[in-house]
Amino acid sequence: MRDRLGTNRYYGDPAVVKYYGTLDGLLQGEQALLAKLRPDLSRFRMLDLGVGAGRTTPYFAPFVREYVGTDVSPNMIDLCRSRFAERGWKHVQWLVADVKDMTEIDDDRFDFVLFSFNGLDSVGGDEERRRALLEIRRVSAPKGVFALSSHSLGPVPEWLSFRAKVEDAFRPPRTARKILTLPRDLVRTAILRAANPRLSEIAAADRAILTDTRHRARRVQNYYIRPEEQLRELEAAGFRDPRVLTAFGDELRGEAVADVRERWVDYLCKT
């Protein structure tokens, strides 16, 4: 399939694969998710989408009935196979797969699907994203769970604001590091401002594909969406009771959803 956002190229780069192999541990929201699901993990058949170099694997694979890790990058999957070979897990499988077309996976197979690290935001534009969610719904078992994270569009104007960068650098606790790195942050912000739509256009949009930076300040494109729009998108794909979660696992409702200021937002829904 067409690699609209350059995802395959980026995650196939050996330097990027090596970097992702150094990442370890769950993010705060993922820790809250693990605690919430821990009582049911032993009966779950789990699909870990966009597994990368296996950052989440040690925290879920030992506790589930079946674990399948997939990634669009063959190099990432090769690293997972070598990294966890000594574990001797018989219930673990690794697959090179595109989430938009998982024909190698049967319908209704998984009780728990995880798409962490904003992986959904790398699959492409509106149509590619819709296809990915429909595929995830297809391979999800009835009465299962789907958890994901996604970039939130709401905080982006502030994130790309020169004024916000300066105010943050001089806001207590004021540190030498914050002040010394301010010029670099302003240059990086200027580069991103030039590569993206005007802040007024971003502020008026519900969703957008924006240029971002990742490993070694390489520029990549990511999909950003407002949480209330993401909830509607999940419902349209057939997921039930989609919820926005804080980093502590608490559910947000009503106006609190639109007021989310975190750039990364966690979602949990039923299948």
Coordinates of C-alpha atoms in Angstrom, one line a residue:
M1 CA 0.0 0.0 0.0
R2 CA 1.1 3.6 -0.6
D3 CA 3.3 5.0 2.2
R4 CA 1.7 8.4 2.3
L5 CA 3.4 9.7 5.5
G6 CA 6.7 7.9 4.9
T7 CA 6.1 5.5 7.8
N8 CA 7.5 2.5 6.1
R9 CA 10.7 4.3 5.1
Y10 CA 11.2 5.9 8.5
Y11 CA 10.6 2.7 10.6
G12 CA 12.6 0.6 8.2
D13 CA 15.7 2.7 8.7
P14 CA 18.4 0.7 10.6
A15 CA 19.3 3.7 12.7
V16 CA 15.7 4.2 13.8
V17 CA 15.3 0.5 14.5
K18 CA 18.4 0.6 16.7
Y19 CA 17.0 3.6 18.6
Y20 CA 13.7 2.0 19.2
G21 CA 15.5 -1.0 20.5
T22 CA 16.8 1.2 23.4
L23 CA 13.3 2.2 24.5
D24 CA 12.0 0.4 27.5
G25 CA 9.1 0.7 30.0
L26 CA 5.5 1.7 29.7
L27 CA 4.2 5.3 29.5
Q28 CA 2.1 6.5 32.4
G29 CA -1.1 6.0 30.5
E30 CA -0.1 2.5 29.5
Q31 CA 0.7 1.7 33.1
A32 CA -2.8 2.8 34.1
L33 CA -4.2 0.6 31.3
L34 CA -2.2 -2.4 32.4
A35 CA -3.5 -2.0 36.0
K36 CA -7.1 -1.7 34.7
L37 CA -6.9 -4.8 32.5
R38 CA -4.7 -7.0 34.8
P39 CA -7.5 -9.1 36.2
D40 CA -8.6 -10.2 32.7
L41 CA -5.2 -10.5 30.9
S42 CA -4.9 -14.3 31.5
R43 CA -7.9 -15.0 29.3
F44 CA -7.0 -12.5 26.6
R45 CA -5.7 -13.2 23.1
M46 CA -3.8 -10.0 22.4
L47 CA -2.8 -8.2 19.3
D48 CA 0.0 -5.6 19.8
L49 CA -0.1 -3.4 16.7
G50 CA 2.8 -1.3 15.7
V51 CA 4.9 -3.2 18.2
G52 CA 8.1 -1.7 17.0
A53 CA 11.1 -3.2 18.8
G54 CA 8.9 -4.7 21.5
R55 CA 8.8 -1.9 24.1
T56 CA 5.4 -3.1 25.4
T57 CA 6.0 -6.8 25.0
P58 CA 7.6 -7.7 28.4
Y59 CA 4.7 -6.1 30.2
F60 CA 1.9 -7.9 28.4
A61 CA 3.1 -11.0 26.7
P62 CA 3.9 -13.0 29.9
F63 CA 0.3 -12.5 31.2
V64 CA -1.9 -13.2 28.2
R65 CA -3.2 -16.4 26.7
E66 CA -1.9 -15.6 23.2
Y67 CA 0.3 -12.7 22.0
V68 CA 0.8 -11.5 18.4
G69 CA 3.0 -8.6 17.7
T70 CA 2.8 -6.9 14.3
D71 CA 4.6 -4.1 12.6
V72 CA 4.8 -2.7 9.1
S73 CA 8.6 -2.8 9.3
P74 CA 10.3 -6.1 8.7
N75 CA 13.4 -4.8 10.5
M76 CA 11.4 -4.1 13.6
I77 CA 9.9 -7.6 13.6
D78 CA 13.4 -9.1 13.0
L79 CA 14.6 -7.3 16.1
C80 CA 11.7 -8.5 18.2
R81 CA 12.3 -12.1 17.2
S82 CA 16.0 -11.9 18.1
R83 CA 15.4 -9.8 21.3
F84 CA 12.9 -12.2 22.8
A85 CA 14.1 -15.6 21.3
E86 CA 15.6 -16.7 24.7
R87 CA 12.2 -16.3 26.5
G88 CA 11.0 -19.5 24.9
W89 CA 7.4 -18.2 24.6
K90 CA 5.2 -20.7 22.8
H91 CA 2.2 -18.5 22.8
V92 CA 4.0 -15.5 21.1
Q93 CA 4.0 -14.8 17.3
W94 CA 5.6 -12.0 15.3
L95 CA 4.1 -10.8 12.0
V96 CA 5.0 -8.2 9.4
A97 CA 1.6 -6.7 8.7
D98 CA 0.0 -3.5 7.5
V99 CA -2.9 -2.5 9.9
K100 CA -4.9 -1.3 6.9
D101 CA -5.0 -4.8 5.4
M102 CA -4.5 -7.7 7.8
T103 CA -5.7 -10.5 5.6
E104 CA -3.5 -12.9 7.3
I105 CA -5.5 -12.5 10.5
D106 CA -8.9 -14.2 11.0
D107 CA -12.1 -12.3 12.0
D108 CA -12.9 -12.0 15.7
R109 CA -9.6 -13.4 16.8
F110 CA -8.4 -11.1 19.5
D111 CA -9.9 -10.1 22.9
F112 CA -7.5 -7.2 23.4
V113 CA -6.0 -5.0 20.7
L114 CA -3.4 -2.4 21.6
F115 CA -2.1 0.3 19.3
S116 CA 0.3 2.3 21.4
F117 CA 2.7 5.2 20.9
N118 CA 0.2 7.0 18.6
G119 CA 0.7 4.3 15.9
L120 CA -2.7 5.0 14.3
D121 CA -1.4 8.5 13.5
S122 CA 1.2 7.1 11.1
V123 CA -1.1 5.0 8.8
G124 CA -2.0 7.9 6.5
G125 CA -4.8 10.3 5.9
D126 CA -8.6 10.1 6.5
E127 CA -9.3 7.1 4.3
E128 CA -6.3 5.1 5.4
R129 CA -7.2 5.7 9.0
R130 CA -10.8 4.6 8.4
R131 CA -9.6 1.4 6.8
A132 CA -7.2 0.7 9.7
L133 CA -10.0 1.1 12.3
L134 CA -12.3 -1.1 10.3
E135 CA -9.6 -3.8 10.1
I136 CA -9.0 -3.6 13.8
R137 CA -12.7 -3.9 14.5
R138 CA -12.8 -7.0 12.1
V139 CA -10.1 -8.9 14.0
S140 CA -11.4 -8.0 17.4
A141 CA -13.6 -10.5 19.2
P142 CA -17.0 -9.5 20.5
K143 CA -16.9 -8.1 24.0
G144 CA -13.3 -7.4 23.6
V145 CA -11.2 -4.3 24.3
F146 CA -9.3 -1.9 22.0
A147 CA -6.8 0.6 23.5
L148 CA -4.9 3.3 21.6
S149 CA -3.2 6.6 21.8
S150 CA -3.3 9.5 19.4
H151 CA -2.0 13.0 18.9
S152 CA -4.4 15.7 20.1
L153 CA -4.8 18.7 17.8
G154 CA -5.9 21.1 20.5
P155 CA -2.6 21.9 22.1
V156 CA -0.7 22.3 18.8
P157 CA -1.0 26.1 18.5
E158 CA 0.6 26.5 21.9
W159 CA 3.2 23.9 21.2
L160 CA 4.2 25.9 18.1
S161 CA 4.1 29.2 19.9
F162 CA 7.3 31.2 20.3
R163 CA 5.8 33.1 23.2
A164 CA 4.9 29.8 25.0
K165 CA 8.5 28.6 24.6
V166 CA 9.9 31.7 26.1
E167 CA 7.4 31.8 29.0
D168 CA 8.1 28.1 29.7
A169 CA 11.9 28.7 29.8
F170 CA 11.6 31.4 32.4
R171 CA 8.7 29.9 34.4
P172 CA 9.7 28.7 37.9
P173 CA 11.5 26.4 38.6
R174 CA 13.8 28.3 36.3
T175 CA 16.9 26.2 35.4
A176 CA 20.0 26.9 33.5
R177 CA 19.2 24.0 31.1
K178 CA 15.8 25.4 30.2
I179 CA 17.3 28.8 29.4
L180 CA 20.4 27.4 27.6
T181 CA 18.2 25.2 25.3
L182 CA 15.7 28.0 24.5
P183 CA 17.5 29.2 21.3
R184 CA 17.6 25.6 20.0
D185 CA 13.9 25.2 20.8
L186 CA 13.0 28.5 19.1
V187 CA 14.9 27.4 15.9
R188 CA 13.2 24.0 15.9
T189 CA 9.8 25.8 16.4
A190 CA 10.6 28.1 13.5
I191 CA 11.4 25.2 11.2
L192 CA 8.1 23.4 12.2
R193 CA 6.1 26.6 11.8
A194 CA 7.4 27.0 8.3
A195 CA 6.6 23.3 7.5
N196 CA 3.0 23.4 8.8
P197 CA -0.2 25.4 8.1
R198 CA -0.8 28.7 9.9
L199 CA -1.6 28.5 13.6
S200 CA -5.0 30.1 12.9
E201 CA -5.8 27.3 10.4
I202 CA -4.7 24.6 12.8
A203 CA -6.8 26.2 15.6
A204 CA -9.9 26.1 13.3
A205 CA -9.4 22.5 12.2
D206 CA -10.8 19.2 13.7
R207 CA -7.9 17.2 12.3
A208 CA -4.7 17.7 10.3
I209 CA -1.6 16.0 9.0
L210 CA 1.3 18.0 10.5
T211 CA 5.1 17.8 10.2
D212 CA 6.7 16.7 13.5
T213 CA 10.1 15.7 14.7
R214 CA 11.3 12.4 16.0
H215 CA 14.6 10.6 16.5
R216 CA 17.6 12.8 15.8
A217 CA 15.2 15.7 14.9
R218 CA 14.1 13.9 11.7
R219 CA 11.0 15.4 10.3
V220 CA 8.0 13.1 9.8
Q221 CA 4.3 13.6 9.3
N222 CA 1.7 12.6 11.8
Y223 CA -2.1 12.8 12.0
Y224 CA -3.5 15.0 14.7
I225 CA -7.2 15.0 15.7
R226 CA -9.3 16.5 18.4
P227 CA -10.4 14.0 21.1
E228 CA -14.2 14.6 20.5
E229 CA -13.6 13.8 16.8
Q230 CA -11.6 10.7 17.6
L231 CA -14.5 9.4 19.7
R232 CA -16.8 9.9 16.8
E233 CA -14.4 8.1 14.5
L234 CA -14.2 5.1 16.8
E235 CA -18.0 4.9 17.0
A236 CA -18.3 5.1 13.2
A237 CA -15.9 2.1 12.9
G238 CA -18.1 0.0 15.1
F239 CA -16.4 0.3 18.5
R240 CA -18.6 0.7 21.5
D241 CA -18.4 3.1 24.5
P242 CA -15.2 4.8 23.4
R243 CA -13.7 6.8 26.3
V244 CA -10.9 9.3 26.8
L245 CA -8.6 8.5 29.6
T246 CA -6.1 10.6 31.6
A247 CA -2.6 9.4 32.2
F248 CA -3.9 8.1 35.6
G249 CA -6.6 6.0 33.9
D250 CA -9.5 8.3 34.9
E251 CA -12.3 8.8 32.3
L252 CA -13.0 12.2 30.9
R253 CA -16.6 13.2 29.9
G254 CA -18.4 16.2 28.4
E255 CA -16.6 19.5 28.1
A256 CA -13.5 18.0 29.7
V257 CA -12.9 16.0 26.5
A258 CA -12.7 19.1 24.4
D259 CA -10.4 20.8 27.0
V260 CA -7.7 18.1 26.9
R261 CA -4.3 19.9 26.8
E262 CA -2.1 16.8 26.5
R263 CA -0.5 16.3 23.1
W264 CA -0.9 12.5 23.5
V265 CA -4.4 11.2 24.5
D266 CA -5.3 7.6 25.5
Y267 CA -8.5 6.0 24.4
L268 CA -10.3 2.8 25.5
C269 CA -13.3 1.2 23.9
K270 CA -15.3 -2.0 23.7
T271 CA -15.6 -4.2 20.6

